[in-house]
CSV table of C-alpha atoms in Angstrom, one decimal:
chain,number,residue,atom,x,y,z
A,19,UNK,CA,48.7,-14.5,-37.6
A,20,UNK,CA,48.7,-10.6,-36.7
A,21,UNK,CA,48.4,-10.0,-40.4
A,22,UNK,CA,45.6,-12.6,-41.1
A,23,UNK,CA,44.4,-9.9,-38.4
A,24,UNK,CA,44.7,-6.7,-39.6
A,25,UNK,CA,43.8,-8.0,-43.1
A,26,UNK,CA,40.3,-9.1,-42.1
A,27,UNK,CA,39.7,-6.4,-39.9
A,28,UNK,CA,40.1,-3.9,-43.3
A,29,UNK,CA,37.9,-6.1,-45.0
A,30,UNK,CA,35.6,-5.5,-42.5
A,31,UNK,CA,36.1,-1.5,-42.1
A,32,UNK,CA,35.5,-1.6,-46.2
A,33,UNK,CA,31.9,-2.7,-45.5
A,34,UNK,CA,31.4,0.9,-44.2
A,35,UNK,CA,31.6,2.2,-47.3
A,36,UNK,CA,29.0,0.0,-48.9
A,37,UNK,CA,25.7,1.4,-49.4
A,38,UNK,CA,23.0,1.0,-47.4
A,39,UNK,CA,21.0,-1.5,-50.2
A,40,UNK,CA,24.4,-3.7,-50.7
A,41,UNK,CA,24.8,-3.5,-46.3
A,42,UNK,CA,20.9,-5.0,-46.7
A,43,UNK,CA,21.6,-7.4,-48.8
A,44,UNK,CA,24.4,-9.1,-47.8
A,45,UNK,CA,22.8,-9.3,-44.5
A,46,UNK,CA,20.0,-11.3,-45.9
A,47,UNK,CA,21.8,-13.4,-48.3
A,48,UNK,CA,23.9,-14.6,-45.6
A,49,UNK,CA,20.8,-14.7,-43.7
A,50,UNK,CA,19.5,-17.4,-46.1
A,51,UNK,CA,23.2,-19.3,-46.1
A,52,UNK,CA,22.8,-19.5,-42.0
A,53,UNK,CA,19.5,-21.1,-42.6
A,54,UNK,CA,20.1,-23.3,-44.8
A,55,UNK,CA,23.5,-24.4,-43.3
A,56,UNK,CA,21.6,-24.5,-40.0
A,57,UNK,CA,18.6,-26.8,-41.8
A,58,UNK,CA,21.3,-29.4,-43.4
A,59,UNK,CA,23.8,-29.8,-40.3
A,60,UNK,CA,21.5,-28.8,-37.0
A,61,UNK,CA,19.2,-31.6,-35.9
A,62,UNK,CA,17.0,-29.2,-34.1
A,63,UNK,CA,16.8,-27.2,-36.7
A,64,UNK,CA,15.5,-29.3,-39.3
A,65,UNK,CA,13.1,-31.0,-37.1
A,66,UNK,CA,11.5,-27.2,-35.8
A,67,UNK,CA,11.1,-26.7,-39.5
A,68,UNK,CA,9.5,-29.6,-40.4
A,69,UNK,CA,7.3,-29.3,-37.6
A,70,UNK,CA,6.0,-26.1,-39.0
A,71,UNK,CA,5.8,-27.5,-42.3
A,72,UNK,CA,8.9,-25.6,-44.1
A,73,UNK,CA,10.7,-27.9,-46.2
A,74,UNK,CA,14.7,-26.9,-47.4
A,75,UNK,CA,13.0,-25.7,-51.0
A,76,UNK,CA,11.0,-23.1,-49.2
A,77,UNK,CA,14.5,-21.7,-47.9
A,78,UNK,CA,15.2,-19.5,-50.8
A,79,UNK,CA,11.5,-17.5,-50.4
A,80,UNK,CA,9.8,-17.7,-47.5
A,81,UNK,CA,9.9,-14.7,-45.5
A,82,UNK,CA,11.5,-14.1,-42.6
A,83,UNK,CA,9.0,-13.1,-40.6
A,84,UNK,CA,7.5,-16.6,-41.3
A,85,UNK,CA,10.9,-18.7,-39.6
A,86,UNK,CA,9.8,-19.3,-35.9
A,87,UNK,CA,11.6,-17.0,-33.5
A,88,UNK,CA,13.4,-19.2,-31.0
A,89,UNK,CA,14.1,-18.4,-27.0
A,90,UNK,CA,16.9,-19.4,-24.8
A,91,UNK,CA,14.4,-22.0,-22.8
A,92,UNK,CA,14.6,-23.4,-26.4
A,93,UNK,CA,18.6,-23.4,-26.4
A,94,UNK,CA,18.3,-25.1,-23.2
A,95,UNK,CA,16.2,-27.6,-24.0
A,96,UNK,CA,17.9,-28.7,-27.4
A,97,UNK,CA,21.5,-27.7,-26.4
A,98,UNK,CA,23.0,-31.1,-28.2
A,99,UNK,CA,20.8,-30.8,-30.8
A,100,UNK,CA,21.2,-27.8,-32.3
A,101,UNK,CA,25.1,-27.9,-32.1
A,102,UNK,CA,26.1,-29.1,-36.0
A,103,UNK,CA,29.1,-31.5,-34.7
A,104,UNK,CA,28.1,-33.9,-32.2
A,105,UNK,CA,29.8,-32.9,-28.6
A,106,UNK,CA,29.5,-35.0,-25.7
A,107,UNK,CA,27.4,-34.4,-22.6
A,108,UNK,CA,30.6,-35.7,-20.2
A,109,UNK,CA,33.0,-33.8,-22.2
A,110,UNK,CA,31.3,-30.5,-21.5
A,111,UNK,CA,30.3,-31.5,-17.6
A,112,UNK,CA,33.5,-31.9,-17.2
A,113,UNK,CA,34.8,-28.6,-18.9
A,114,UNK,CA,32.2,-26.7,-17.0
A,115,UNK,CA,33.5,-27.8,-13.7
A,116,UNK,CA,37.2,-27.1,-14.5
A,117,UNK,CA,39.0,-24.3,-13.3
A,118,UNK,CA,40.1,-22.9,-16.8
A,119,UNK,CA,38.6,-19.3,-18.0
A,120,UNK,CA,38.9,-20.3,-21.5
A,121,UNK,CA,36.7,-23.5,-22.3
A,122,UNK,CA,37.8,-25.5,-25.2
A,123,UNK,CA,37.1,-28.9,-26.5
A,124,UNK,CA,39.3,-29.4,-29.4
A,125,UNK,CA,38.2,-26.7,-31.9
A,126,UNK,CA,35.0,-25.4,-30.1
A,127,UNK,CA,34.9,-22.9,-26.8
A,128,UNK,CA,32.0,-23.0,-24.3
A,129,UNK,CA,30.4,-19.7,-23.4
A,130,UNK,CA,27.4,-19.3,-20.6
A,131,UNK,CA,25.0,-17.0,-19.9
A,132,UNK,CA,25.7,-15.3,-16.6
A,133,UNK,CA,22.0,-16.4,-15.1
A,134,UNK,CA,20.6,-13.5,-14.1
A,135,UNK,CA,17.7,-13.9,-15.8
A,136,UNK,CA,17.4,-17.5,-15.2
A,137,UNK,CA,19.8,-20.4,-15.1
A,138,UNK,CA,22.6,-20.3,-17.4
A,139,UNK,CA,22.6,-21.1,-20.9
A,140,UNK,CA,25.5,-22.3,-22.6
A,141,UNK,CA,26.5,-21.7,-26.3
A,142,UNK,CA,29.2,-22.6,-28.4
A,143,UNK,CA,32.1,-20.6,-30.6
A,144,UNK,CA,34.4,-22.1,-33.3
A,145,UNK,CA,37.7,-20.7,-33.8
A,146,UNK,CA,36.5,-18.9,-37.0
A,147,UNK,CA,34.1,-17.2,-35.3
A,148,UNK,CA,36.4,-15.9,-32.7
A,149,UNK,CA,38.8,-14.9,-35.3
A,150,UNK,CA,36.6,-12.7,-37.2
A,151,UNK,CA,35.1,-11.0,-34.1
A,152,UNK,CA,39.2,-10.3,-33.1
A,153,UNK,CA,39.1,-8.7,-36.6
A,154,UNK,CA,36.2,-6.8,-36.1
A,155,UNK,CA,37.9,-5.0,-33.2
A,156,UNK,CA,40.8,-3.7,-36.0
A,157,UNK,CA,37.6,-2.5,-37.6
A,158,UNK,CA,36.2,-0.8,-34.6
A,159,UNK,CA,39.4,1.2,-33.8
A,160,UNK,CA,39.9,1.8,-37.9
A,161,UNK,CA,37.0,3.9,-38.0
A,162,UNK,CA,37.5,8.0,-37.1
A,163,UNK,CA,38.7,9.0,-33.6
A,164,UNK,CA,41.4,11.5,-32.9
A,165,UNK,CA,43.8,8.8,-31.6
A,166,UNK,CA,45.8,6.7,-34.2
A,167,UNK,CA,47.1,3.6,-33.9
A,168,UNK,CA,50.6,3.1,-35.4
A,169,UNK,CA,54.0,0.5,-35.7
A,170,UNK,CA,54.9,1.3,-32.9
A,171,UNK,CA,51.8,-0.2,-31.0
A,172,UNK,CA,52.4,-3.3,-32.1
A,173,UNK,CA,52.2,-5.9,-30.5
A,174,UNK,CA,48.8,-4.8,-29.2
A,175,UNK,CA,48.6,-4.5,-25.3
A,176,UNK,CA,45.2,-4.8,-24.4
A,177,UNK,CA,44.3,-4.2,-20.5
A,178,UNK,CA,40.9,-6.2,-19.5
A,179,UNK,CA,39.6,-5.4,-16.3
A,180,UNK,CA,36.1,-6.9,-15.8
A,181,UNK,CA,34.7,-9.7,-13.5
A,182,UNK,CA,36.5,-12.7,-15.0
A,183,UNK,CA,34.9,-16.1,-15.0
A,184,UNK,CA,35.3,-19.4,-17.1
A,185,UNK,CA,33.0,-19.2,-19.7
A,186,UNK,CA,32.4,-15.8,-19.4
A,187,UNK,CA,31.9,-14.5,-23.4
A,188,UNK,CA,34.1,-11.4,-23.3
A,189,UNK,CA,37.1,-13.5,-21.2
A,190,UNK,CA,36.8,-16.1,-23.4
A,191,UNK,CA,37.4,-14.1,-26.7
A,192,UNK,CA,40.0,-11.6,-24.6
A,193,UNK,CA,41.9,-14.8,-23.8
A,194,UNK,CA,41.5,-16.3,-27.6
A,195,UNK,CA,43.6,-13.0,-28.6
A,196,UNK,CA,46.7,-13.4,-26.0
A,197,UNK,CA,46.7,-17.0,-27.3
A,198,UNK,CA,46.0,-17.0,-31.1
A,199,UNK,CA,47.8,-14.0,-31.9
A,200,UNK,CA,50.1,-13.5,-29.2
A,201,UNK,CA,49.4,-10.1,-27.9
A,202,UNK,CA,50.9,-8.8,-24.9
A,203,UNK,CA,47.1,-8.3,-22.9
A,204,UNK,CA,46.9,-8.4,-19.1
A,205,UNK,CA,43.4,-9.6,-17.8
A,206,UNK,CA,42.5,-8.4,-14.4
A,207,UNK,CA,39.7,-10.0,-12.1
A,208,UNK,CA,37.7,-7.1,-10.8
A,209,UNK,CA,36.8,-9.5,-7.5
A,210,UNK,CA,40.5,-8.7,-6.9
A,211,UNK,CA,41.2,-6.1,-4.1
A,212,UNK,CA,41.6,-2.8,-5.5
A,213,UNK,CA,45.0,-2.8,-4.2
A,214,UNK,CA,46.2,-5.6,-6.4
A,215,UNK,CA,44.9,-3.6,-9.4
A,216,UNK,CA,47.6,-1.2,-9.0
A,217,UNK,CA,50.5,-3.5,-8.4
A,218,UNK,CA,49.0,-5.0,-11.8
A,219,UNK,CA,48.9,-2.0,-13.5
A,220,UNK,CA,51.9,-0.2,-12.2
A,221,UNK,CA,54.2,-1.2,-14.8
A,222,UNK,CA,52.1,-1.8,-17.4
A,223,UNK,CA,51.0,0.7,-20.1
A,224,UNK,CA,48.5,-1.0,-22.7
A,225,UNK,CA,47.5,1.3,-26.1
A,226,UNK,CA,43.9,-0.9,-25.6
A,227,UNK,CA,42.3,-0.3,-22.1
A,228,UNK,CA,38.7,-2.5,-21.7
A,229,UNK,CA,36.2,-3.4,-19.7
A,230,UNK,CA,32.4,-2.6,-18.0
A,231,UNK,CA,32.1,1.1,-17.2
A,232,UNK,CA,32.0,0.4,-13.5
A,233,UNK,CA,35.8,-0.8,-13.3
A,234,UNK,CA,37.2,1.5,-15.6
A,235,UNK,CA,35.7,4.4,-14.0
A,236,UNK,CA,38.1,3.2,-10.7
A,237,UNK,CA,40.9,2.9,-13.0
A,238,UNK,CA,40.1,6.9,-14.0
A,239,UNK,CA,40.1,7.2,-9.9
A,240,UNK,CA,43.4,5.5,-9.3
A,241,UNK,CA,45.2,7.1,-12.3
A,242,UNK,CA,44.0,10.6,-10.6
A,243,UNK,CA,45.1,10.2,-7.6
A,244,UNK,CA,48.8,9.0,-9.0
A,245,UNK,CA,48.5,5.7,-8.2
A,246,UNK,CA,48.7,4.8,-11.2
A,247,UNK,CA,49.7,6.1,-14.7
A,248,UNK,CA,48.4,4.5,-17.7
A,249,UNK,CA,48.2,6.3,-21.6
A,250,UNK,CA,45.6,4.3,-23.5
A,251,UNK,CA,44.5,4.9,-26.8
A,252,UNK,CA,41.5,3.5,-27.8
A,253,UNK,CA,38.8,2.8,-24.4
A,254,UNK,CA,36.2,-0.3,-25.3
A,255,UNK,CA,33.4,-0.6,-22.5
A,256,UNK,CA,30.8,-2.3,-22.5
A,257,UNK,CA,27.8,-4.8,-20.5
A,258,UNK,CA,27.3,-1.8,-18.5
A,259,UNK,CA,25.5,1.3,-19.9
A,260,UNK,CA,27.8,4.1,-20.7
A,261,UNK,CA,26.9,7.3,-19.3
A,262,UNK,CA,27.9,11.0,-20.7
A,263,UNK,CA,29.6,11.6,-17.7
A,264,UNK,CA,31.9,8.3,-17.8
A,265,UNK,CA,32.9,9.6,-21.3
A,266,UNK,CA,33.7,13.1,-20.4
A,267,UNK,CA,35.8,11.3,-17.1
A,268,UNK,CA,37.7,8.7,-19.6
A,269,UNK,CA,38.3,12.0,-22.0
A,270,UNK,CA,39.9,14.1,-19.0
A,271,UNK,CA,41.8,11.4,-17.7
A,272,UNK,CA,43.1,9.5,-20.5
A,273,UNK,CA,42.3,11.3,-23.7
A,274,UNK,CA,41.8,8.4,-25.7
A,275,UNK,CA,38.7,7.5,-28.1
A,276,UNK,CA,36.0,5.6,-26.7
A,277,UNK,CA,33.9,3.1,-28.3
A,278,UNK,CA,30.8,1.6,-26.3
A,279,UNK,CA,31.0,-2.0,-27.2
A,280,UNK,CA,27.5,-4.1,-27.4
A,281,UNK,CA,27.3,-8.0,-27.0
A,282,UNK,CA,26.1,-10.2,-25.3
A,283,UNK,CA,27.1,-14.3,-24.9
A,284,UNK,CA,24.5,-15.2,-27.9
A,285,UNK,CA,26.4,-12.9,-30.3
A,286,UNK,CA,29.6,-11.6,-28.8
A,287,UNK,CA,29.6,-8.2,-31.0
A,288,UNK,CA,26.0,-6.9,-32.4
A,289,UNK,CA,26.8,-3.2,-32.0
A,290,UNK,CA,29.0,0.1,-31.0
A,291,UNK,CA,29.1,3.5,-30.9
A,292,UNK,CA,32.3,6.0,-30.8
A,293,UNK,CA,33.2,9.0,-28.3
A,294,UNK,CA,29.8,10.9,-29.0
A,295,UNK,CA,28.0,9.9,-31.4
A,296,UNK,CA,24.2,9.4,-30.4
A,297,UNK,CA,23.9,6.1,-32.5
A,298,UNK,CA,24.7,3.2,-31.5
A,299,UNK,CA,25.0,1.0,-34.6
A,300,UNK,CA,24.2,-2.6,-35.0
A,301,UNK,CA,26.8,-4.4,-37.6
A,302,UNK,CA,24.3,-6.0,-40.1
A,303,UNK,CA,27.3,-7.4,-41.4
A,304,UNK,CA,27.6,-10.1,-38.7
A,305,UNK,CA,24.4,-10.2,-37.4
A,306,UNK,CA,20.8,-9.9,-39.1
A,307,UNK,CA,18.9,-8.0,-36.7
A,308,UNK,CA,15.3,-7.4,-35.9
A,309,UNK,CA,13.2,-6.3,-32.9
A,310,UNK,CA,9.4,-7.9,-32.3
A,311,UNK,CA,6.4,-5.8,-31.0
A,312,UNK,CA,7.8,-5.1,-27.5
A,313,UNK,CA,10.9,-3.9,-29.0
A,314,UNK,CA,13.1,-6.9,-28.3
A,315,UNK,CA,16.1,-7.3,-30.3
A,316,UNK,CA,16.2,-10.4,-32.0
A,317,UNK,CA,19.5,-11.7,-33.6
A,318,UNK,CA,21.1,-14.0,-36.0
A,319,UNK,CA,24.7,-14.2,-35.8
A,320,UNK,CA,26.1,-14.5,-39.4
A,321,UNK,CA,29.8,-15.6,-38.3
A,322,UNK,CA,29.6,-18.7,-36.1
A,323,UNK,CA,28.8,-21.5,-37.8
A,324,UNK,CA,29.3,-24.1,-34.8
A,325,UNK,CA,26.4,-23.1,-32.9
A,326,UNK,CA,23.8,-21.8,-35.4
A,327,UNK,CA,21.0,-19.3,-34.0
A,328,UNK,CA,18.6,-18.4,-36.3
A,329,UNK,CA,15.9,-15.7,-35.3
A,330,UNK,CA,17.1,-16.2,-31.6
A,331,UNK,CA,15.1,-13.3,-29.2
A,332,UNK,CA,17.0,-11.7,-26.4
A,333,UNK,CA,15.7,-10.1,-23.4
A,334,UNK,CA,17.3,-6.8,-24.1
A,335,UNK,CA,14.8,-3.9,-25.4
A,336,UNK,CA,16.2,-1.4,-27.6
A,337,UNK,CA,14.7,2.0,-28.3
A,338,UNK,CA,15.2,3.9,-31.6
A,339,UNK,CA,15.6,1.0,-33.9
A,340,UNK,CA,15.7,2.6,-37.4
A,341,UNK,CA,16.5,0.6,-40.5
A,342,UNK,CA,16.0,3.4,-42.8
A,343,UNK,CA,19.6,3.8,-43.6
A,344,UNK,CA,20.1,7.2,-42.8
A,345,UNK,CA,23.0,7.8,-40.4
A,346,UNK,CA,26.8,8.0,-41.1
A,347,UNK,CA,27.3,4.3,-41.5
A,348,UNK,CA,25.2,1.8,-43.5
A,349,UNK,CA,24.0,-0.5,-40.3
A,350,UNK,CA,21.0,-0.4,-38.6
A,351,UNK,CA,21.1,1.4,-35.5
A,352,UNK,CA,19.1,2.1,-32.1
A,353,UNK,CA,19.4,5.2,-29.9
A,354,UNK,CA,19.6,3.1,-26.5
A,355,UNK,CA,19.7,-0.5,-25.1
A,356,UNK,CA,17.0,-0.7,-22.1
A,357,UNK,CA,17.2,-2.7,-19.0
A,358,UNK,CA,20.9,-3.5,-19.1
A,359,UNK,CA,22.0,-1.8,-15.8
A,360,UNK,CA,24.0,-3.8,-13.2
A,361,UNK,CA,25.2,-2.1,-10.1
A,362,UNK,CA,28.6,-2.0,-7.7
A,363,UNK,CA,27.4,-2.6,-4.1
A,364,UNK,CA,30.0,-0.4,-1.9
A,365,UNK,CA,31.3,-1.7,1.1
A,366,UNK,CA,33.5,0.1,4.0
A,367,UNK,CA,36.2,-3.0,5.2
A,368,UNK,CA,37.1,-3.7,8.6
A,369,UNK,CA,40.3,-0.5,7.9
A,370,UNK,CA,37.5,2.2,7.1
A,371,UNK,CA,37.8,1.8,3.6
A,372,UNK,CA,36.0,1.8,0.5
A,373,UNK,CA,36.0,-1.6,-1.6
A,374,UNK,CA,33.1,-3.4,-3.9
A,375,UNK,CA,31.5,-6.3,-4.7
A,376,UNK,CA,30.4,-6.4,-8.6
A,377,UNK,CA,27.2,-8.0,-9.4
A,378,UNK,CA,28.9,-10.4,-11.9
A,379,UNK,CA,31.3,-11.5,-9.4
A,380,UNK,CA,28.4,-12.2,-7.5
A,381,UNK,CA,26.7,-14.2,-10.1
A,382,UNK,CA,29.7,-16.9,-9.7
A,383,UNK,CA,27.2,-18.4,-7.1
A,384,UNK,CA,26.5,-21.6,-8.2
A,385,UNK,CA,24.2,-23.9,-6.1
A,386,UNK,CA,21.8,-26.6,-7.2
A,387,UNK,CA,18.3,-25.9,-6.8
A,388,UNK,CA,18.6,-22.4,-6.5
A,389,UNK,CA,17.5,-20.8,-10.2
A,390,UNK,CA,17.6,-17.3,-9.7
A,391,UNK,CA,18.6,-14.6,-6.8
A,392,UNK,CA,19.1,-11.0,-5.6
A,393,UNK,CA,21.2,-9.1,-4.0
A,394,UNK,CA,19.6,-5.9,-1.8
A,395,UNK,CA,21.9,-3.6,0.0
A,396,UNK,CA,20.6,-2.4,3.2
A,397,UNK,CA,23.5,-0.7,4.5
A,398,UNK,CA,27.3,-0.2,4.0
A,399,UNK,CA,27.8,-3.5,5.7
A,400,UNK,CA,24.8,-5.6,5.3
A,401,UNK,CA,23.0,-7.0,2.1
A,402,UNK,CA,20.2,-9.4,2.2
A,403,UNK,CA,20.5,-12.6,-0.7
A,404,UNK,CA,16.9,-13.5,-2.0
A,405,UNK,CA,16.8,-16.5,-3.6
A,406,UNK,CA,14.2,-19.3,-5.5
A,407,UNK,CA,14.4,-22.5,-4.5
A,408,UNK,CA,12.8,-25.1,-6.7
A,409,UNK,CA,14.2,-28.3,-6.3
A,410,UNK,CA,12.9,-30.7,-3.2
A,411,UNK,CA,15.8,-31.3,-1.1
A,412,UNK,CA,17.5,-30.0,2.7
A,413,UNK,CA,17.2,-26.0,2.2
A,414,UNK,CA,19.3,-25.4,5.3
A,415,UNK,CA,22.0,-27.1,3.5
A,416,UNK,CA,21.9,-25.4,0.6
A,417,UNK,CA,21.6,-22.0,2.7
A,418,UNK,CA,24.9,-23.4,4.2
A,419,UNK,CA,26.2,-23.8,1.3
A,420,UNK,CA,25.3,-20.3,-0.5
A,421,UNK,CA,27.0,-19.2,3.6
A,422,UNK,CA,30.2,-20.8,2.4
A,423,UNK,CA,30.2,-19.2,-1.2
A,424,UNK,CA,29.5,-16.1,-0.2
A,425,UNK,CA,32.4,-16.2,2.9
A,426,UNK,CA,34.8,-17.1,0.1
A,427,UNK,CA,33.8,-14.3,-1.9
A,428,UNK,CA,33.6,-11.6,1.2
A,429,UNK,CA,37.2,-12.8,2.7
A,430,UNK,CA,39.0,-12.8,-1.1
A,431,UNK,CA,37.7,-8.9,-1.2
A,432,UNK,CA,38.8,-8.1,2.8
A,433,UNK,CA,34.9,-8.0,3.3
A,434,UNK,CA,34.2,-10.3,6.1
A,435,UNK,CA,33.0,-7.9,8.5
A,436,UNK,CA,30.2,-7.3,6.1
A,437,UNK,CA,27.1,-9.3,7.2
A,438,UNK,CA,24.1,-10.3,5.8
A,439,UNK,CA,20.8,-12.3,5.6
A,440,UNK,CA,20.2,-15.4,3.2
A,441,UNK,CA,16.1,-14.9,2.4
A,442,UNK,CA,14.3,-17.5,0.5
A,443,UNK,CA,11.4,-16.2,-1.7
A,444,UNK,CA,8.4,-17.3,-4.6
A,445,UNK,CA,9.7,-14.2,-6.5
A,446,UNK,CA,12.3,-11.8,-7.2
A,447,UNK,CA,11.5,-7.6,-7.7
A,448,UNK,CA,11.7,-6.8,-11.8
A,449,UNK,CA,11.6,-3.9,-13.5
A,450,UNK,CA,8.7,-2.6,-14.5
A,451,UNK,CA,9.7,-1.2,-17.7
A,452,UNK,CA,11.6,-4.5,-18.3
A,453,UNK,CA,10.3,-7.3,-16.8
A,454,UNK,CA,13.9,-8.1,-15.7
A,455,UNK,CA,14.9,-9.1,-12.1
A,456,UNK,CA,17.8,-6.8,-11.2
A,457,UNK,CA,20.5,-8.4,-9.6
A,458,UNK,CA,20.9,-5.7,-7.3
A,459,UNK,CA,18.8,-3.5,-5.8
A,460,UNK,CA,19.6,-0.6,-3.5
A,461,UNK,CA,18.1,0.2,-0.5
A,462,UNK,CA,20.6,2.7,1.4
């Protein structure tokens, strides 16, 4: 299996090379092979089409421009529809309510959304699909940097510190590796007091070290201060932006390459950047990309086959997206992902010390009725939850129940002094520039 691995992966990192013209059209004519798989085997797909009056012979010429773009409300709403093997509804309620982090059902793994832009959205993977995104991380760490890889890293020890939930995209594909190709990874919940992390990582030294920004930059703290002592050599961050200043902090501390890893739960891997570069690029490769006239990306993902999205918009904006061709690497690439910034709320515990609740461990709240919430620091503390209520039912009993969720959450982090206020609202505060609702908003 490890050398299926590292073959694909350098049939991948070849694709560099490629000029910009043959990057462009392979793109497209695998564009026009997800379409028309997508037309034949997706029922959703072939009725959209037909609606708008594009028959399978127009599949070869029309222009892209012309294929309806489609939302996640749309993914929602046709979930059963659009995935080309028939799955069962009870089959995947009952998967969703398990306790397992990776969701499988036979040869297909459930991914959701995390909901904090609205409820959560549920996709599906095949196991080819997560094979050639495993790949593409050979490809990622193939390419420059000062630090090799060699023989002697192998088998690949990959350290994943992140919130971990089932269903969670980047678990789910972290978890796929361990299993399908037997690498020695340790996956860390970040909702995990920090002084579990270092009995984790005390006798552990990975030559992968991943995660959101956030948590590795405590990792930087604790291998500082000697409580830890970890030699990585390749960094992959992502969900998080990733600032200069994390960068020059992961150089000091660990003096590994960084790459700044972009995905998202629609298309696990659209883009990255390495160590400095001012680029991030998107991997035409894998995904056809295009952005519409408010600068949102919009995707299809050229590897996954089980859960075909075809012109699918996200709610990300990009800035810089230049298709000229013109940089290192024959991709596409943007100069910055907007609107993409979750925050750590900081906490002193009952001992006088510092610990954190991350907004994704947060977003585990799961209570019917409730679509969408916010979490607003007030103090060191105290936090107030605002949340929209839309179904008819008791609200004092689903505010007790939110209470009991977020005591669970509190007394697993040695946070139960910390008090707050459960707020029910008509709307949450967005961002002006991105019409996002921030999950948490600081008012210290």
């Amino acid at each position: 299996m490890l050398v299926d691995l590292a073959k694909h992966g350098r049939e991948l990192y070849k694709h560099n090379s490629l000029s910009r013209e043959e990057i462009l059209r392979y793109s497209e004519e695998n564009f026009r092979k997800t379409l028309k798989y997508a037309y034949k085997n997706s029922d959703f797909y072939k009725k959209l089409y037909l609606s708008k009056g594009i028959m399978y012979k127009d599949l070869d010429d029309i222009l892209i421009k012309d294929i309806p773009i489609i939302t996640k409300q749309q993914i929602r709403e046709n979930f059963y529809d659009i995935s080309v093997k028939k799955i069962d509804k009870k089959e995947i309620d009952k998967i969703l309510a398990s306790e397992k982090l990776l969701l499988r059902i036979k040869d297909r793994y459930i991914v959701h959304t995390s909901g904090t832009t609205g409820i959560p959205t549920n996709f599906i993977y095949d196991k080819r699909a997560l094979r050639m995104l495993s790949a593409n991380f050979i490809r990622l760490t193939m390419r420059g940097g000062n630090v090799k890889l060699g023989l002697s890293d192998i088998p690949l020890k990959n350290l994943y510190i992140a919130p971990v939930g089932g269903g969670y995209a980047c678990t789910a594909l972290a978890l796929f590796g361990m299993e399908e190709y037997k690498c020695k990874s340790r996956v860390i919940n970040a909702q995990k007091p920090l002084n579990q992390w270092i009995d984790l990582i005390r006798n552990y030294n990975p030559n992968y070290l991943s995660g959101y920004p956030s948590c590795l930059n405590l990792v930087a703290e604790l291998k500082e201060q000697g409580k830890i002592n970890i030699t990585p050599k390749k960094i992959i961050t992502g969900g998080e932006p990733l600032t200069r200043e994390c960068i020059e902090i992961y150089k000091k501390v660990f003096g590994a390459d960084i790459i700044d890893y972009y995905g998202c739960t629609e298309s696990i891997f659209i883009g990255a950047r390495s160590n400095n570069e001012k680029r991030m690029y998107l991997y035409d490769d894998l995904n056809y990309v295009e952005i519409d006239d408010e600068n949102h990306l919009i995707i299809t993902p050229l590897y996954n086959k089980a859960f075909p999205l075809i012109r699918y918009r996200l709610s990300d904006v990009v800035y810089g997206f230049n298709k000229e061709g013109d940089g290192d690497l024959p991709y596409t690439y943007i100069r910055k992902i907007m609107g993409r910034n979750e925050e750590i709320m900081w906490f002193v515990n009952e001992r006088g010390k510092r610990d954190f609740l991350h907004p994704l461990f947060l977003d585990d709240l799961n209570v019917r009725g409730i679509s969408k919430y916010q979490f607003v620091q007030k103090s060191l503390n105290y936090f107030e939850l605002r949340c929209i209520y839309e179904s008819i039912g008791n609200r004092q009993l689903k505010k007790e129940e939110l209470e009991y969720q977020l005591h669970a959450f509190l007394k697993e982090k040695n946070l139960e002094n910390v008090k707050y206020n459960i707020r029910f609202v008509e709307h949450l505060q967005v961002s002006q520039n991105t019409g996002k609702s921030k999950l948490v908003i600081k008012e210290i």
